Short mmCIF file of C-alpha atoms in Angstrom, two decimals:
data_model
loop_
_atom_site.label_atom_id
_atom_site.label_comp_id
_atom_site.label_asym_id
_atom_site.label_seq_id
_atom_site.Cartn_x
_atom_site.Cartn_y
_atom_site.Cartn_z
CA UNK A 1 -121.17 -52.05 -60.65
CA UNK A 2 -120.06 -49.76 -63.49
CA UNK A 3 -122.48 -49.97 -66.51
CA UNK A 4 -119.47 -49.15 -68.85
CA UNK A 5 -115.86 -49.38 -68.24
CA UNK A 6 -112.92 -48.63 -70.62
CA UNK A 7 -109.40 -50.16 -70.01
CA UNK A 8 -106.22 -48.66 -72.11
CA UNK A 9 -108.36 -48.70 -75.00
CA UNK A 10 -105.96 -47.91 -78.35
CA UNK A 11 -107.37 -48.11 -82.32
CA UNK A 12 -104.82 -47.66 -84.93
CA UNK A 13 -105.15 -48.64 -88.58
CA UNK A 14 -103.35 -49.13 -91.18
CA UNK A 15 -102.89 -45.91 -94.05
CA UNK A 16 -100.60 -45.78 -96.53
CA UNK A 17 -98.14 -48.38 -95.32
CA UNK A 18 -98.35 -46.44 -92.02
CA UNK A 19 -99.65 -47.45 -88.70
CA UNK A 20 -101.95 -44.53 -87.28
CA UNK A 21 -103.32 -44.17 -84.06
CA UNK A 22 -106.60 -42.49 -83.36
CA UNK A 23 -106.77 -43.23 -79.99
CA UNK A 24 -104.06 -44.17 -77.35
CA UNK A 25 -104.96 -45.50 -74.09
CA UNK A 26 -108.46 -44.29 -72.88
CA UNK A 27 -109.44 -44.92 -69.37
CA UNK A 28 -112.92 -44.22 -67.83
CA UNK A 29 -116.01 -45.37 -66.18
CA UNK A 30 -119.43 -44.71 -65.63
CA UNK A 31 -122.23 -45.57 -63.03
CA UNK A 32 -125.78 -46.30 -64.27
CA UNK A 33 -128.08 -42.83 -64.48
CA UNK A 34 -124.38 -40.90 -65.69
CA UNK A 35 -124.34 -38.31 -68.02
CA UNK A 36 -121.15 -37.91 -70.13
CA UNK A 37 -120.36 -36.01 -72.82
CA UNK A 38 -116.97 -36.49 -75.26
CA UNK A 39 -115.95 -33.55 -76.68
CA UNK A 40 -113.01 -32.43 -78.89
CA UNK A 41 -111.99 -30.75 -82.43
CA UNK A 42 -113.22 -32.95 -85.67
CA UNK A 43 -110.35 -35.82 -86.08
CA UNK A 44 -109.86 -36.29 -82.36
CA UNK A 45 -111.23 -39.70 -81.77
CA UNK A 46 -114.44 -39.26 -80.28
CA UNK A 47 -116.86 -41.02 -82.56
CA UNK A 48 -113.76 -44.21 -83.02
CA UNK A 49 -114.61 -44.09 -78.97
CA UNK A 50 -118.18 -44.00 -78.86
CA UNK A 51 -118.25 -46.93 -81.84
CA UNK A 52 -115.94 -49.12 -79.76
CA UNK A 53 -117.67 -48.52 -76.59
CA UNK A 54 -121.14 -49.91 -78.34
CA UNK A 55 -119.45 -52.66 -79.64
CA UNK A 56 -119.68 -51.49 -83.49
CA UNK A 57 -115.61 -51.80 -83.66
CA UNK A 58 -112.92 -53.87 -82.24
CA UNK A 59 -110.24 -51.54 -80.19
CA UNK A 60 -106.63 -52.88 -81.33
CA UNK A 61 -106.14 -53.22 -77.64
CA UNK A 62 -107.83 -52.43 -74.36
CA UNK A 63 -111.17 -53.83 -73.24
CA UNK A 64 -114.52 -52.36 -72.90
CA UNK A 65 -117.07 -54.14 -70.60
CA UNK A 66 -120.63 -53.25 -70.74
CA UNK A 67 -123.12 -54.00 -68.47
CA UNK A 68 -119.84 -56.45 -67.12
CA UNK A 69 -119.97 -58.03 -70.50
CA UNK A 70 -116.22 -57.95 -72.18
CA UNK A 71 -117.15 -56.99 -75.45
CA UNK A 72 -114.21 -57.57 -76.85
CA UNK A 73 -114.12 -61.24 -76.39
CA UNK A 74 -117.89 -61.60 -78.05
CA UNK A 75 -117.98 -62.42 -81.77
CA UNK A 76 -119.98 -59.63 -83.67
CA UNK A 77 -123.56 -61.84 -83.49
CA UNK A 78 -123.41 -61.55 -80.11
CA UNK A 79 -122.26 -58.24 -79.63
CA UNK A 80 -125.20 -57.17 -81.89
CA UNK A 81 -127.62 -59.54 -79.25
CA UNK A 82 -125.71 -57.07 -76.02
CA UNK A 83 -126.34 -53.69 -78.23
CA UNK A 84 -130.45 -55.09 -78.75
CA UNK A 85 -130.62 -56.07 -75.35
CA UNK A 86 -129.18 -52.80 -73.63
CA UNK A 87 -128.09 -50.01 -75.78
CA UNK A 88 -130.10 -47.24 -77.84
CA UNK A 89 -128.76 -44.60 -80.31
CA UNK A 90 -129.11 -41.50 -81.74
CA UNK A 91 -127.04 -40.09 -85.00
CA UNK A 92 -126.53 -37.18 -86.56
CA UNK A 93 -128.48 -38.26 -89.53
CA UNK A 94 -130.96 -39.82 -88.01
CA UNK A 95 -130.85 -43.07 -89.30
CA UNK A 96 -134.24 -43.90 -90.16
CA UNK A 97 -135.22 -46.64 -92.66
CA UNK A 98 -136.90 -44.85 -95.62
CA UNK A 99 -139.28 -47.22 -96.17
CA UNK A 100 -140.56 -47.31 -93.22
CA UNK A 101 -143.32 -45.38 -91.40
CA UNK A 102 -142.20 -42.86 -87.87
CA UNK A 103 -144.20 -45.48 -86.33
CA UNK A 104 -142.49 -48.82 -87.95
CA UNK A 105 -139.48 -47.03 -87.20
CA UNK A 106 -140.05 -46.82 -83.62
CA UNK A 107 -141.64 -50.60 -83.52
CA UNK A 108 -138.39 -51.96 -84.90
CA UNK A 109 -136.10 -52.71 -81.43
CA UNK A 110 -139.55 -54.01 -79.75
CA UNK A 111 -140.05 -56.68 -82.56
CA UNK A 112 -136.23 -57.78 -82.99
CA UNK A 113 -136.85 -58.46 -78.96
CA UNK A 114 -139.73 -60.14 -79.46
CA UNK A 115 -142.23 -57.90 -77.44
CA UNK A 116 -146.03 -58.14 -77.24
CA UNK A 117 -147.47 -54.97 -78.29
CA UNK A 118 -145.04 -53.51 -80.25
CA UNK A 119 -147.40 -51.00 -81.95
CA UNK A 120 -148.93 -49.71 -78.67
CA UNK A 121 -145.89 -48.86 -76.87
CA UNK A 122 -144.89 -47.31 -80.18
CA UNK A 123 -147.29 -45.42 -80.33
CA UNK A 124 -147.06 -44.04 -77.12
CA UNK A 125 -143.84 -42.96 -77.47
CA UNK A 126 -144.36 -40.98 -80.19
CA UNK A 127 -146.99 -39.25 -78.82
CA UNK A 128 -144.20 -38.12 -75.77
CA UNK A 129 -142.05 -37.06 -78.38
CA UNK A 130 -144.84 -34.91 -79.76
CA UNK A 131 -145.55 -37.08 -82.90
CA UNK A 132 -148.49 -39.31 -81.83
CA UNK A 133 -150.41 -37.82 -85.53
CA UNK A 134 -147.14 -38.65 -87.12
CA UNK A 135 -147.10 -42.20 -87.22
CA UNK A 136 -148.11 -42.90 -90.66
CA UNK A 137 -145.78 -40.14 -92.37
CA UNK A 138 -142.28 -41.59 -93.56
CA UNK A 139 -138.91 -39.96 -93.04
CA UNK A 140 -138.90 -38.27 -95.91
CA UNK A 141 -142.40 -36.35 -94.98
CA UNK A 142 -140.88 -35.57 -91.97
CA UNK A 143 -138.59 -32.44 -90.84
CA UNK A 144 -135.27 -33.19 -89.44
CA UNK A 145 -136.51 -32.35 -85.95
CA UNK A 146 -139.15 -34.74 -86.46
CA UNK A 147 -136.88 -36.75 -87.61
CA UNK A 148 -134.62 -36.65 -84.91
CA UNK A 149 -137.75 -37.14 -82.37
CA UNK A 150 -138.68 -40.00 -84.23
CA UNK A 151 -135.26 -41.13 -83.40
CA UNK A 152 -135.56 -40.32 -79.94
CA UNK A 153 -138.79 -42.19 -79.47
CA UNK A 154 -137.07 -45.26 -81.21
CA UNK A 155 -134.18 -45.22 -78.98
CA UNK A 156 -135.68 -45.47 -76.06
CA UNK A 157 -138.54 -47.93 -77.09
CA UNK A 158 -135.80 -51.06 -75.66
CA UNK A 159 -135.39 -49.02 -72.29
CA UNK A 160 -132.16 -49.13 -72.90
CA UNK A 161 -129.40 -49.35 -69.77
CA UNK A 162 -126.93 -46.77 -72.36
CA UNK A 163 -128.27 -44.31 -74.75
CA UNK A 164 -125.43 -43.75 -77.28
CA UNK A 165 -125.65 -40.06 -78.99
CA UNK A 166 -123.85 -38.71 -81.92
CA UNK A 167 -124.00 -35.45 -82.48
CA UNK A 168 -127.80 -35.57 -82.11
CA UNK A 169 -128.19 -31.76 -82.79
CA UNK A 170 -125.48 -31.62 -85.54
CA UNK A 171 -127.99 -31.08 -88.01
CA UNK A 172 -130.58 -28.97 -86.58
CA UNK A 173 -130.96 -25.47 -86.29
CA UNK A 174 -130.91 -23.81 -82.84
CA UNK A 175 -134.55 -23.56 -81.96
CA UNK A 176 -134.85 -27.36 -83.36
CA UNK A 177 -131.49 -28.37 -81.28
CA UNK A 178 -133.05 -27.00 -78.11
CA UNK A 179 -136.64 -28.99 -78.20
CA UNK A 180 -134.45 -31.69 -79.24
CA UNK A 181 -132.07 -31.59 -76.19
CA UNK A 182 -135.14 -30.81 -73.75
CA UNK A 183 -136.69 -33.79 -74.80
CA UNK A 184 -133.59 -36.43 -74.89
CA UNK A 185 -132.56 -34.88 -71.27
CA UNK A 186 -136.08 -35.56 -70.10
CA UNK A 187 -136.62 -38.88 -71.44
CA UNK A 188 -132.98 -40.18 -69.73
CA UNK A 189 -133.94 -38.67 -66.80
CA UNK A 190 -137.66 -40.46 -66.73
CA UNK A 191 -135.90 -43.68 -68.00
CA UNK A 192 -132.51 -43.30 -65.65
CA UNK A 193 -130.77 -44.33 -68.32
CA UNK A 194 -126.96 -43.47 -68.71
CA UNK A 195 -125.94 -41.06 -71.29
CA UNK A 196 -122.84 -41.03 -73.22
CA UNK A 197 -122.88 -38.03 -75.68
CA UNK A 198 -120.62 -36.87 -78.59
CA UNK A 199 -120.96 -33.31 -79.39
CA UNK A 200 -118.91 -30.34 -80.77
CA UNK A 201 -121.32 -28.30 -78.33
CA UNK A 202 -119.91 -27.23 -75.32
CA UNK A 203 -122.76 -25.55 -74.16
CA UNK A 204 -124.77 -28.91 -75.02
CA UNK A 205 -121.70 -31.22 -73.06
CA UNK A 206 -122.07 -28.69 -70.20
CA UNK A 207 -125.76 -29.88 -69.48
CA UNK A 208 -123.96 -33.30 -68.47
CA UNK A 209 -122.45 -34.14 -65.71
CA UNK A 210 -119.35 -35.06 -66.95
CA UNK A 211 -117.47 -34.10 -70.14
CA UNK A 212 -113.95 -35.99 -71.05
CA UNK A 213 -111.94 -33.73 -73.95
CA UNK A 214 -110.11 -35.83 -76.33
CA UNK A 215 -106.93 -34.51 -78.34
CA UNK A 216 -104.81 -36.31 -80.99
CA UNK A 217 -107.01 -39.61 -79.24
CA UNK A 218 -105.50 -39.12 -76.23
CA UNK A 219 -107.68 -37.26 -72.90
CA UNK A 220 -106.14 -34.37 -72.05
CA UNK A 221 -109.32 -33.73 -69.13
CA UNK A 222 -111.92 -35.30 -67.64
CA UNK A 223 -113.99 -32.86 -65.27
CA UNK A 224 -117.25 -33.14 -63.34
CA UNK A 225 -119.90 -30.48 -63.93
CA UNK A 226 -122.09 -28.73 -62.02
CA UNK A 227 -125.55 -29.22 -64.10
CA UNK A 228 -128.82 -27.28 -64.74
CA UNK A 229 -130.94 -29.89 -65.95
#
């Protein structure tokens, strides 16, 4: 069974009395343990894509089942109840609440589940991200590489089935980017978790094993890759 499939998905919207599309008729799937990278210039589509294939947008038509789950015929509660239950995510900007601790960061998708020892298995991922002395610090204490592996830690504290990525080293420098990518690469591969990634990196969407390129929101290739990781 796939653990995400796309069918004709289109968005357009509305602008200026206009109707514009920003993406026509995507078509893909992926088995669970994938990697897959989007790729294409700024303006192509590919974070409309990844939104709609978390559930964070309605497509204007298509359908996008998750785990087998239609999202499209969910209301947004429980769409939000199929993200908590198998998705994670990284941004660009890490995301982090500011008032929050690394650690209370990390806790947060354990407690909206519910789990028993939230702070323990918190903990313990921070200290595989490299952060275990980190915990108590808040964002804004924190580099953005810490930052980012505080986000790391905190995505995959659910065990998520998809691990959603934005641009995860879009505001790093290069020797940040790389312990970054070493460390998201070797936490899906521990957790055999599928990978969808947006990136303007090709040498970062080469480490994948797949990399669609959108154009004008339309995909003008879709090619397997032989990895090194």
């Amino acid at each position: 069974m796939s653990i995400l499939r796309v069918e004709n998905l289109t968005k357009t919207y509305q602008s200026g009395g206009r109707e514009l599309t920003v993406l026509h008729g995507v078509n893909f799937s992926l088995e669970p343990g994938d990697t897959f990278s989007i790729v294409g210039p700024s303006g192509s589509g590919k974070t409309t894509l990844l939104g709609l294939c978390a559930g964070l947008d309605h497509a204007s038509s298509g359908s996008v089942y998750l785990n087998d789950i239609q999202l499209d015929k969910l209301s947004e509660d429980e769409r939000a109840a199929v993200r908590n239950q198998y998705v994670g995510f990284i941004f660009q900007n890490f995301q982090l609440l500011p008032t929050l601790t690394a650690l209370e960061n990390v806790m947060i998708p354990l407690e909206l589940r519910g789990e028993k020892g939230a702070q323990k298995t918190a903990q313990s991922l921070l200290e595989r991200v490299g952060l275990g002395s980190r915990g108590h610090h808040y964002p804004t204490q924190l580099s953005g590489g810490e930052q980012q592996r505080v986000s790391l830690a905190r995505a995959f504290a659910n065990r998520p089935k998809l691990l959603f990525a934005d641009e995860p080293t879009g505001n790093l420098d290069t020797d940040t980017s790389a312990t970054v990518i070493d460390l998201l690469f070797e936490l899906n591969r521990e957790a055999g978790t599928t990978l969808v990634l947006v990136t303007h990196d090709l040498d970062l969407a080469a480490k994948t094993q797949r990399v669609i390129r959108i154009k004008g929101g339309t995909v003008v290739s879709d090619t397997q890759v032989a990895t090194s990781i």
